[in-house]
PDB file of C-alpha atoms in Angstrom:
ATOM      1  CA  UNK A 232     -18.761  13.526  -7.165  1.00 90.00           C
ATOM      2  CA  UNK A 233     -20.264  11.861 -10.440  1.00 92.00           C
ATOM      3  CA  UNK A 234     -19.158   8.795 -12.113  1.00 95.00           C
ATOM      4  CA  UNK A 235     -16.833  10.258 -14.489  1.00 94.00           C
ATOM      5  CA  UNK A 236     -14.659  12.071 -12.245  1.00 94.00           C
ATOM      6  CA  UNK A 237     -14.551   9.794  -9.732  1.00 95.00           C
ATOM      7  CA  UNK A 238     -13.627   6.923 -12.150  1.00 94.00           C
ATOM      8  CA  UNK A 239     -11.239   9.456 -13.602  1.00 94.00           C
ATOM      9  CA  UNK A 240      -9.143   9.724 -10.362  1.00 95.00           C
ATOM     10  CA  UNK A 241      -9.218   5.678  -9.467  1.00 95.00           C
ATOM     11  CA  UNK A 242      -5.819   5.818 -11.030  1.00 95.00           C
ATOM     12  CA  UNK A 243      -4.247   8.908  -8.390  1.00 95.00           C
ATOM     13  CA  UNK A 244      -6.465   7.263  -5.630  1.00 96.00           C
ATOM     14  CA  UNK A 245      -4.752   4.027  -5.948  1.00 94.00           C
ATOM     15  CA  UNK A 246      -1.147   5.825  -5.434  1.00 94.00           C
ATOM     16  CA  UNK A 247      -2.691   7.960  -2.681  1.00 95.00           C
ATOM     17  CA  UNK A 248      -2.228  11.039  -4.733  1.00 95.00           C
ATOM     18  CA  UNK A 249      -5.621  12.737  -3.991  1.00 94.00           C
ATOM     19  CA  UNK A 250      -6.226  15.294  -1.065  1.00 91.00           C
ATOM     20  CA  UNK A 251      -7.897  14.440   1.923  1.00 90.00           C
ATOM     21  CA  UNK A 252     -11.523  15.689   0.412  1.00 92.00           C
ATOM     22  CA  UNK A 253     -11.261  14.227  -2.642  1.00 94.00           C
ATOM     23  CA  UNK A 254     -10.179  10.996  -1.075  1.00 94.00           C
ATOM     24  CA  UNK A 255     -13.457  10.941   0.629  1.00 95.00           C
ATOM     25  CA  UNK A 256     -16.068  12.108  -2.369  1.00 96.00           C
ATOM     26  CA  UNK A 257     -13.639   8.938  -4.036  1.00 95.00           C
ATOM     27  CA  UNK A 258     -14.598   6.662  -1.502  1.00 94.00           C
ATOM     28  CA  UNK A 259     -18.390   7.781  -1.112  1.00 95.00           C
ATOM     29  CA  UNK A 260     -18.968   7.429  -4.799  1.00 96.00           C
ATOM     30  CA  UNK A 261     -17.304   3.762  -4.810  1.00 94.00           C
ATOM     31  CA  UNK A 262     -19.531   2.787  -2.105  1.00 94.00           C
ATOM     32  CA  UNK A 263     -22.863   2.437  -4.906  1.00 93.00           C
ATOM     33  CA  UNK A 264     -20.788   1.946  -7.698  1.00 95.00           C
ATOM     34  CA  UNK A 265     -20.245  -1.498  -8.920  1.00 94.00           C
ATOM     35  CA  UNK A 266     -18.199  -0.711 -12.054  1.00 94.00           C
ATOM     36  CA  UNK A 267     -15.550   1.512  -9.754  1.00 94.00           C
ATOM     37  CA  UNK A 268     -15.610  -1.382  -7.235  1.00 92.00           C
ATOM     38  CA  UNK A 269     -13.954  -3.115  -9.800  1.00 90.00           C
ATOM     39  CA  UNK A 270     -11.395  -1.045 -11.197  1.00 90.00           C
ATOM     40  CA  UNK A 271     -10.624  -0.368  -7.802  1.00 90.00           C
ATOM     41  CA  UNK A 272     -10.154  -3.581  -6.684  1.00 86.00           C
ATOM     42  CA  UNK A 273      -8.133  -4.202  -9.745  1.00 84.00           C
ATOM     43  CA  UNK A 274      -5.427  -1.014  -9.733  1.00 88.00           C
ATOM     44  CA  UNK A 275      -5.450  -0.778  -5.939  1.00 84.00           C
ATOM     45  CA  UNK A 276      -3.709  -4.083  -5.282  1.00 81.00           C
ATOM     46  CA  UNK A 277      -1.387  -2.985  -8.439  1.00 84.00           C
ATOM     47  CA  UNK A 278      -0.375  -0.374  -6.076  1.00 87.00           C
ATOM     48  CA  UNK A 279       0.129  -2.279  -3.187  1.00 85.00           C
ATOM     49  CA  UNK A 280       2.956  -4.698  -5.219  1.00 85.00           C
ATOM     50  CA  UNK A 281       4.581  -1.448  -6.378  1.00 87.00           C
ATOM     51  CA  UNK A 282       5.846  -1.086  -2.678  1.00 86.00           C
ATOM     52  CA  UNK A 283       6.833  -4.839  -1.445  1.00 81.00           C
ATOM     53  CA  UNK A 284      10.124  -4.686  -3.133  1.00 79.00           C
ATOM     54  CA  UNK A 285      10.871  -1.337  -1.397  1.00 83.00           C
ATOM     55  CA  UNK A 286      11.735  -3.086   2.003  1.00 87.00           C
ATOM     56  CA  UNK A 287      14.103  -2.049   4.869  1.00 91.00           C
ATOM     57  CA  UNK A 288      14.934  -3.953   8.127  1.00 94.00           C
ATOM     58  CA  UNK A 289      13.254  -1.839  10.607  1.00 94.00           C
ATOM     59  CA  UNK A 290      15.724  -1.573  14.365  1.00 94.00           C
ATOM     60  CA  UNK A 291      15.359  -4.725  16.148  1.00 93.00           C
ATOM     61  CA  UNK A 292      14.058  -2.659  19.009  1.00 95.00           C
ATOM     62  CA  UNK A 293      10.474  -2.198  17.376  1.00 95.00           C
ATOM     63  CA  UNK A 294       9.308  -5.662  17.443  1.00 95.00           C
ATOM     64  CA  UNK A 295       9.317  -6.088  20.694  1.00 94.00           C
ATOM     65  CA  UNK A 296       7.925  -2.969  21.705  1.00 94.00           C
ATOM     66  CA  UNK A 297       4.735  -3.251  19.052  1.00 94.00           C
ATOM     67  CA  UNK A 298       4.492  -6.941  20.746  1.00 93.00           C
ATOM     68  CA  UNK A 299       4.793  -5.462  24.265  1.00 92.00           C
ATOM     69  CA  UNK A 300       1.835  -3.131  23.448  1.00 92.00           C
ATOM     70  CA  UNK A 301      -0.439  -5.579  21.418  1.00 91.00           C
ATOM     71  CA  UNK A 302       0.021  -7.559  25.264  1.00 89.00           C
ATOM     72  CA  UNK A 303      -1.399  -4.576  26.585  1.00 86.00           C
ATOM     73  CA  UNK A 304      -4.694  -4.829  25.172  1.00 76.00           C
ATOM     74  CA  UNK A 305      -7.207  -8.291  24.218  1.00 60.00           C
ATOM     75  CA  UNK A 306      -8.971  -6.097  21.552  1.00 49.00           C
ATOM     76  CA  UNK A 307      -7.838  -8.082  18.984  1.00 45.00           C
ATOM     77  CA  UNK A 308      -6.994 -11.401  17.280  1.00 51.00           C
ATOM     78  CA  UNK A 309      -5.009 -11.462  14.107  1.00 47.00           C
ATOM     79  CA  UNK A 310      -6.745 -14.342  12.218  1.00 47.00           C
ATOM     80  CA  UNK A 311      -5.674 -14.635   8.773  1.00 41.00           C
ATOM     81  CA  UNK A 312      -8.871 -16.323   7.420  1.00 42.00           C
ATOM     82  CA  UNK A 313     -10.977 -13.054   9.548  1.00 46.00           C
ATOM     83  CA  UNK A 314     -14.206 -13.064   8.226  1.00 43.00           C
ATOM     84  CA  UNK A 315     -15.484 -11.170   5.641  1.00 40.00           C
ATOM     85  CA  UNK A 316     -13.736  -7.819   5.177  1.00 42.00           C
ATOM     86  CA  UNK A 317     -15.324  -4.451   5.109  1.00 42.00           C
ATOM     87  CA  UNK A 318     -13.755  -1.994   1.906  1.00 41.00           C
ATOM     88  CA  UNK A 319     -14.652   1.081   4.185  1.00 42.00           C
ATOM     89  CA  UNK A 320     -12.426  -0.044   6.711  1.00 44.00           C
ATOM     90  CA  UNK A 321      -9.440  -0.720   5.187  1.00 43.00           C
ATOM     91  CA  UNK A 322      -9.187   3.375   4.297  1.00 41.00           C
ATOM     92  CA  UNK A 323      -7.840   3.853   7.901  1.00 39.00           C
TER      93      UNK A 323
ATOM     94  CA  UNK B  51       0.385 -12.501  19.975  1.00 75.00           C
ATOM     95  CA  UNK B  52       2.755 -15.019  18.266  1.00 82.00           C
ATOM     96  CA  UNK B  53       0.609 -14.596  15.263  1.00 87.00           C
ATOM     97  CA  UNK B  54       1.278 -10.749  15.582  1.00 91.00           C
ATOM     98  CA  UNK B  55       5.091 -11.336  15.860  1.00 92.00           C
ATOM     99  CA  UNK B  56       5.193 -13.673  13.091  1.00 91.00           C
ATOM    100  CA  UNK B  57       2.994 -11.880  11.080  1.00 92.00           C
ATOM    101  CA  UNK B  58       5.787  -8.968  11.910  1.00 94.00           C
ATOM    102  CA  UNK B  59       8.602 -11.304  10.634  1.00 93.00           C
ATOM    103  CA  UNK B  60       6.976 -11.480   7.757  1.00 91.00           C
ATOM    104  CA  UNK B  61       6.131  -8.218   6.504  1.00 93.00           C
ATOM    105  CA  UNK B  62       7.868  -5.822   9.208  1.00 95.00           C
ATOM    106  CA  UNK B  63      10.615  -5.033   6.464  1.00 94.00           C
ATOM    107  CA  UNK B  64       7.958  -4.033   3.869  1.00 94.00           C
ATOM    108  CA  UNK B  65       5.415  -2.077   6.313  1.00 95.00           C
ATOM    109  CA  UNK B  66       8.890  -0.285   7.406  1.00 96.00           C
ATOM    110  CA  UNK B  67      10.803   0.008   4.080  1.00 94.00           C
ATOM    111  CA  UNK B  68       7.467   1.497   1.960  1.00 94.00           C
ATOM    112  CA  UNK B  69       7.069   3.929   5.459  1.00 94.00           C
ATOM    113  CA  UNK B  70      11.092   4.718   4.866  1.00 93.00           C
ATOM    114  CA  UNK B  71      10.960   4.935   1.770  1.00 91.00           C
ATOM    115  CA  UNK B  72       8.199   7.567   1.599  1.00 91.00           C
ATOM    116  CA  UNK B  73       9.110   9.686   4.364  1.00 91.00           C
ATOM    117  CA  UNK B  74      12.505   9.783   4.382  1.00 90.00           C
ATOM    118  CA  UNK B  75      12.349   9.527   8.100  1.00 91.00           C
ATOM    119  CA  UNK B  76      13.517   6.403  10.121  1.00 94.00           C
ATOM    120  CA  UNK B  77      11.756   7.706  13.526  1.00 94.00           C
ATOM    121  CA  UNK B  78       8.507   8.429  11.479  1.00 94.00           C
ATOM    122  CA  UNK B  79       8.534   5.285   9.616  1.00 95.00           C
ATOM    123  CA  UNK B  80       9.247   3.178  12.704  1.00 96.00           C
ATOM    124  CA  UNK B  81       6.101   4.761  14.220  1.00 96.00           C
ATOM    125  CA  UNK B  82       4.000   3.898  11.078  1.00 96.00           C
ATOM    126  CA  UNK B  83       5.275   0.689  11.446  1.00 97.00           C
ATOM    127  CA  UNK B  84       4.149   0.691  14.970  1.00 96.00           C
ATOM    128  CA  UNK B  85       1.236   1.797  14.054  1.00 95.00           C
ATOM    129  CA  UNK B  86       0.262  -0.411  10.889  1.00 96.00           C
ATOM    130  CA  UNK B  87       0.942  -3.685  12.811  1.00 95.00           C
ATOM    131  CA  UNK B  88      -1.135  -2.736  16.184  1.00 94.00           C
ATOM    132  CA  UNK B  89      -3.915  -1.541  13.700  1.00 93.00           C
ATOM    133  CA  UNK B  90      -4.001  -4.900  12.233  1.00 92.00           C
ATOM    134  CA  UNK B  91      -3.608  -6.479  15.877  1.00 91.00           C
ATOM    135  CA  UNK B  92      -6.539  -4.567  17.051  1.00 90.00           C
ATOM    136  CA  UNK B  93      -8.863  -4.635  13.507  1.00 89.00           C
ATOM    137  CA  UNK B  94      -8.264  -8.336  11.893  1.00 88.00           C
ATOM    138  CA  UNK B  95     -11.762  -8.477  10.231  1.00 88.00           C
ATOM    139  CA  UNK B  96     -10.516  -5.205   8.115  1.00 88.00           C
ATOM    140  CA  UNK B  97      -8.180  -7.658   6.167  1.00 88.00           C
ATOM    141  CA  UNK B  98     -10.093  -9.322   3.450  1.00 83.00           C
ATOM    142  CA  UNK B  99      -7.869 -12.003   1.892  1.00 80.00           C
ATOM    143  CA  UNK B 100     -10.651 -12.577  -0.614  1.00 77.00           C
ATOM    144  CA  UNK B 101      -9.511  -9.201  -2.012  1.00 78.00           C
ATOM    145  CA  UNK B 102      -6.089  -9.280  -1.788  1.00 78.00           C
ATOM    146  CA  UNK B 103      -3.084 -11.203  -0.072  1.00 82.00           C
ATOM    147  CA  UNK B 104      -1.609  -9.687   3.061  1.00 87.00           C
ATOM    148  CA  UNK B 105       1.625  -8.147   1.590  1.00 87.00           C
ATOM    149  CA  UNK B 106       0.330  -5.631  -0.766  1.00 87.00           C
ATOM    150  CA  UNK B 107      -2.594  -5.223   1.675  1.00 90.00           C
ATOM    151  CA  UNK B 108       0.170  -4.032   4.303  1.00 93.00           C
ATOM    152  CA  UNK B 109       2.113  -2.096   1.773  1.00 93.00           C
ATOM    153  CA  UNK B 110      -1.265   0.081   0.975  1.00 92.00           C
ATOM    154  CA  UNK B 111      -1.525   0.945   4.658  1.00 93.00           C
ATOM    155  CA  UNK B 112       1.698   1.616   5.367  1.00 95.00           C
ATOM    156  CA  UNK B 113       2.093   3.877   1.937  1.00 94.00           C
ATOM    157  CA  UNK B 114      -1.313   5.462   2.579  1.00 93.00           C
ATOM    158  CA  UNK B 115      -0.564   6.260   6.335  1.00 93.00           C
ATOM    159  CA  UNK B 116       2.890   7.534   5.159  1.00 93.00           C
ATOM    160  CA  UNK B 117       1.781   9.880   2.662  1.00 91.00           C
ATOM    161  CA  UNK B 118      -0.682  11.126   5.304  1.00 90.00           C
ATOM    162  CA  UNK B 119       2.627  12.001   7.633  1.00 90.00           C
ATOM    163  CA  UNK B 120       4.268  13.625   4.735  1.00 87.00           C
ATOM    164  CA  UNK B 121       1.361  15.884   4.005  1.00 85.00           C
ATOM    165  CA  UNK B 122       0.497  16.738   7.337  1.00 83.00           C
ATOM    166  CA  UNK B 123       4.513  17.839   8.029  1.00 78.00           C
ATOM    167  CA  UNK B 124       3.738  19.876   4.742  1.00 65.00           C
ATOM    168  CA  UNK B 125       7.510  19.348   3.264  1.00 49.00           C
ATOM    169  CA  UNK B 126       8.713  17.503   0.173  1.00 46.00           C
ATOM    170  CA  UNK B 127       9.094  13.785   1.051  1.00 43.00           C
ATOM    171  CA  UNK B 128      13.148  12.708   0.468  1.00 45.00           C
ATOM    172  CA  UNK B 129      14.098   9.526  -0.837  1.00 42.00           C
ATOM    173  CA  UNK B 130      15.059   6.720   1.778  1.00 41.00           C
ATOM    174  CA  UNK B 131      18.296   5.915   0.865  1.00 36.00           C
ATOM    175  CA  UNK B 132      21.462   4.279   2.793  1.00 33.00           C
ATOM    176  CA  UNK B 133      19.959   1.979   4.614  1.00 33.00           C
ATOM    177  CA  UNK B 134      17.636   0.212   2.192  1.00 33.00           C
ATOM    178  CA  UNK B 135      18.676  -3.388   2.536  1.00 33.00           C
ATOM    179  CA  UNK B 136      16.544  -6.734   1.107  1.00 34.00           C
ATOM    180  CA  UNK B 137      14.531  -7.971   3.920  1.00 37.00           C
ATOM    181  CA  UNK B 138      15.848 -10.599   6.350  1.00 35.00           C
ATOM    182  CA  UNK B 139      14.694 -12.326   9.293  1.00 35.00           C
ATOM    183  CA  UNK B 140      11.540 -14.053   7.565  1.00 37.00           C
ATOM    184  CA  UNK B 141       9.896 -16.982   8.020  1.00 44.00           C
ATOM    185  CA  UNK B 142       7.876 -18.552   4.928  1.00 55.00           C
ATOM    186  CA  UNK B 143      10.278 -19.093   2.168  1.00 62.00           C
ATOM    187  CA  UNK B 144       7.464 -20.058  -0.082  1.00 67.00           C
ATOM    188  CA  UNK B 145       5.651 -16.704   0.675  1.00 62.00           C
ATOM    189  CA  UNK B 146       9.011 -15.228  -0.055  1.00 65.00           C
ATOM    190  CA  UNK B 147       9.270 -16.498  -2.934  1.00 70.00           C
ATOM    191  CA  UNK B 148       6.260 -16.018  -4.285  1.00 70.00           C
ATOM    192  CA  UNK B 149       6.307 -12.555  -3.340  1.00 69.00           C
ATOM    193  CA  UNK B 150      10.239 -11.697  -4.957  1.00 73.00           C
ATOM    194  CA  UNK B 151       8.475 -12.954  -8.180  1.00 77.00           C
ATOM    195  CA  UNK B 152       5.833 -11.128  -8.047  1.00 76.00           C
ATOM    196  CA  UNK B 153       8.139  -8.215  -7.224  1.00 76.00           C
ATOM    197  CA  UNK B 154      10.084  -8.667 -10.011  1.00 81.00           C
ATOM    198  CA  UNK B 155       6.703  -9.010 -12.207  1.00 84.00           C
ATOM    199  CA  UNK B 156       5.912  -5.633 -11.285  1.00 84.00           C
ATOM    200  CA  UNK B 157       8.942  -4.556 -11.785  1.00 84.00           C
ATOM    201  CA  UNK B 158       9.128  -5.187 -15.086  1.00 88.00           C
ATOM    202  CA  UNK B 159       5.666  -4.567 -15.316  1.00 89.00           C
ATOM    203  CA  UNK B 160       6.962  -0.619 -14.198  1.00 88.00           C
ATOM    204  CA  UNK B 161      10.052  -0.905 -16.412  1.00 89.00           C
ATOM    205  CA  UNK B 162       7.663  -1.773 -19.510  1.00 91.00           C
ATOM    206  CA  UNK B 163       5.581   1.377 -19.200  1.00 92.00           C
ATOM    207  CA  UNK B 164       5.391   4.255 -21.313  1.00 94.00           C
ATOM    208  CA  UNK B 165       7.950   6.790 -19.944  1.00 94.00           C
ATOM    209  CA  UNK B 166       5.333   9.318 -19.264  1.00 94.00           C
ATOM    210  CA  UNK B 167       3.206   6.696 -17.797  1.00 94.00           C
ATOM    211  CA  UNK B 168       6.307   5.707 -15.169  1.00 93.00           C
ATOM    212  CA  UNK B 169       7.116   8.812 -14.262  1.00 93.00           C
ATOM    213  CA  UNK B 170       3.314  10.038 -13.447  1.00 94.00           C
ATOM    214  CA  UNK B 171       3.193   6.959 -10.714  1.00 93.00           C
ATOM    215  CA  UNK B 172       6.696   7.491  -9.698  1.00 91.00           C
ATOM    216  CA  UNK B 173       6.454  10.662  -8.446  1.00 91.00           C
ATOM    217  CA  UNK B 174       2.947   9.892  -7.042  1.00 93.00           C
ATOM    218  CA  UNK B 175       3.899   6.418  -5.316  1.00 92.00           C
ATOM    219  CA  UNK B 176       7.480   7.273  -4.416  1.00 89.00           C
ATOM    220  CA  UNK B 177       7.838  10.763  -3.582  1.00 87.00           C
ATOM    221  CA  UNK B 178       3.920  10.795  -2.330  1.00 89.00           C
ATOM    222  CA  UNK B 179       3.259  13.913  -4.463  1.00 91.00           C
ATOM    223  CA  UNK B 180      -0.354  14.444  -5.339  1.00 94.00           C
ATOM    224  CA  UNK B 181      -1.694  14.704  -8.615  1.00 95.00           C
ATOM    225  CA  UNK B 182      -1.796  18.041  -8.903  1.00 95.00           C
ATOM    226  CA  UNK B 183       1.457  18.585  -7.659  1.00 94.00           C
ATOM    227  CA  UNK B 184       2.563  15.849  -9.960  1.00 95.00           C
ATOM    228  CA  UNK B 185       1.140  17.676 -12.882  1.00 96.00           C
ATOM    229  CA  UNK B 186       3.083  20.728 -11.744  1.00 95.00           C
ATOM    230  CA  UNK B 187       6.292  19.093 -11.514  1.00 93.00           C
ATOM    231  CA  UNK B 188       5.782  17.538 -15.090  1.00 94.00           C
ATOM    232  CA  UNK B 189       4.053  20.663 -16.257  1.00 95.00           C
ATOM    233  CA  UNK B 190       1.521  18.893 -17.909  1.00 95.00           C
ATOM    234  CA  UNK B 191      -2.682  19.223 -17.885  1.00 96.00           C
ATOM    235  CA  UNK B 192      -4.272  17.346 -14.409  1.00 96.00           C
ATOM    236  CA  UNK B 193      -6.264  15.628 -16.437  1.00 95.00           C
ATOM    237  CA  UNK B 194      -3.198  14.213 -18.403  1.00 96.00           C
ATOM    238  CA  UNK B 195      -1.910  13.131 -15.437  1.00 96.00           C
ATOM    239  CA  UNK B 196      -4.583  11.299 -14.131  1.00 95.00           C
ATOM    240  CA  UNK B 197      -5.231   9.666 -17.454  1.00 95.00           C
ATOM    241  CA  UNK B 198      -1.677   8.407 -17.276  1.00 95.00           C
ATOM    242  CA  UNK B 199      -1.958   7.215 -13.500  1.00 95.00           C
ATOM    243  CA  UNK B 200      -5.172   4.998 -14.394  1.00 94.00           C
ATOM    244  CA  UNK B 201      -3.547   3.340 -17.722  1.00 93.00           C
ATOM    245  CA  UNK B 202      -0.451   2.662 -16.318  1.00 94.00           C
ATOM    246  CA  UNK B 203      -2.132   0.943 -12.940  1.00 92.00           C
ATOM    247  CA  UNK B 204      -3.998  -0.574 -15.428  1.00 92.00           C
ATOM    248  CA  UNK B 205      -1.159  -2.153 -17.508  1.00 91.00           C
ATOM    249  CA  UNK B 206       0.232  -3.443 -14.315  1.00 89.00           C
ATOM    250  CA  UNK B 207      -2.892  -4.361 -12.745  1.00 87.00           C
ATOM    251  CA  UNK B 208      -3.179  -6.724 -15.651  1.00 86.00           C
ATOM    252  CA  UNK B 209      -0.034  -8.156 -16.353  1.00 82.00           C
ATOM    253  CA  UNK B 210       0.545  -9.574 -12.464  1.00 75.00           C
ATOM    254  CA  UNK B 211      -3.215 -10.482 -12.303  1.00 61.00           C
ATOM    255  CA  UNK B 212      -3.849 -13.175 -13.561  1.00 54.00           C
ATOM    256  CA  UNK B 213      -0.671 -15.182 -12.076  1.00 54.00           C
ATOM    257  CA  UNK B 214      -1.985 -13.535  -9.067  1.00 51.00           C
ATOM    258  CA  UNK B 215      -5.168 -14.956  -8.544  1.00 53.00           C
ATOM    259  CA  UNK B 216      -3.903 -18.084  -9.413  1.00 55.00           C
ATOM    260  CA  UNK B 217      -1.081 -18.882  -7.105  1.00 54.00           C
ATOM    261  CA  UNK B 218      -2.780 -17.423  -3.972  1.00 51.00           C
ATOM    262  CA  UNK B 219      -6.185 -18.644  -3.959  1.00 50.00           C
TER     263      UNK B 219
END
């Protein structure tokens, strides 16, 4: 995907309004792009604020069974100061 | 795995209520839920809080992952309704806070768009529609759509920026 197009659909990206294959030529182009980097950066977390007011108290239930399977397993850590994040990742 | 629960206490409601909210589904958003929090648990490093705080970062994931559901089911998402209810059970009233304002910021941030501009992310964000099928609905050019999409992110983007970067640094 070239530059144009790509930076064309930051703005559907962001909402998660792309299909699955676009979503990845997106991504692939952003990689070695510094100017879609930014604009990513900058309308992505735009989206993310759109949904913290849309919250809903989930069945008391689920907490303890997400906690009883984190238990399960010593993968992981949360750390809020984890070190230095990886964009790619945070597509899963 | 107190940090897990707390971190839960936190932002279970939003994680949940975006899920809800986008698939219209309380089993299927209580297993994105699930999901979203013992993704986190498992992959810490993939949360950069240079980039972003931990709220919207959690609201992403759980909206991306729940627009994934919705598509893969292949039926129009339905509103969430009923049992929306402001989150309780939370821990860091100055996170709170800080987060209701800048919920209300983009809020009005939404509220001050361009009608057509609104309605383009809307349907996108809410409903998890697609572009295209956005464009359809509206019946209006892709292209048009997409242009409307970017500005509008854009308008928001920079009107909760700035405060943004300076309260949570």
């Amino acid at each position: 995907m070239d530059h144009r197009a790509a930076n064309e659909l930051l703005g559907p990206y962001a909402l998660d309004a792309c299909d699955k294959a676009e979503t990845a030529a997106i991504e692939a182009h952003v990689l070695d792009c510094v100017t879609c980097q930014r604009d990513v950066a900058e309308i992505h977390e735009a989206s993310g604020w759109l949904g913290v007011f849309e919250t809903a108290i989930p069945a008391e239930w689920l907490r303890a069974a997400i906690l009883r399977e984190a238990a399960t397993d010593d993968r992981g850590r949360i750390d809020r100061r984890a070190g230095v994040g990886d964009r790619r990742a945070t597509r899963s | 795995l107190d940090a897990l629960g707390e971190v839960y206490d936190m932002y279970g409601a939003v994680v949940y209520g975006v899920a809800l909210k986008v698939t219209g589904e309380r089993a299927e958003a209580e297993a994105l839920t699930r999901e979203v929090f013992l993704d986190l648990w498992r992959h810490p490093e993939r949360f950069d809080p240079s980039r972003s705080p931990l709220r919207p970062w959690l609201a992403m994931l759980a909206h991306r992952r729940a627009v994934e559901a919705v598509r893969a089911r292949a039926a129009p998402s339905r509103q969430g309704d009923g049992m929306v209810a402001s989150s309780g059970r939370v821990l860091d009233l100055d996170e709170i806070m800080q987060s209701i304002i800048r919920a209300e910021e983009v809020r009005a941030a939404l509220a001050a768009l361009p009608e057509d501009q609104r309605t383009a992310i809307r349907l996108a964000y809410f409903a998890g529609k697609t572009y295209q099928q956005v464009a359809a609905a509206l019946d209006l050019p892709e292209d048009t759509v997409k242009a409307r999409m970017c500005s509008g992110l854009r308008r928001v983007a920079s009107s909760v920026h700035v405060a943004v970067v300076e309260e949570e640094r």
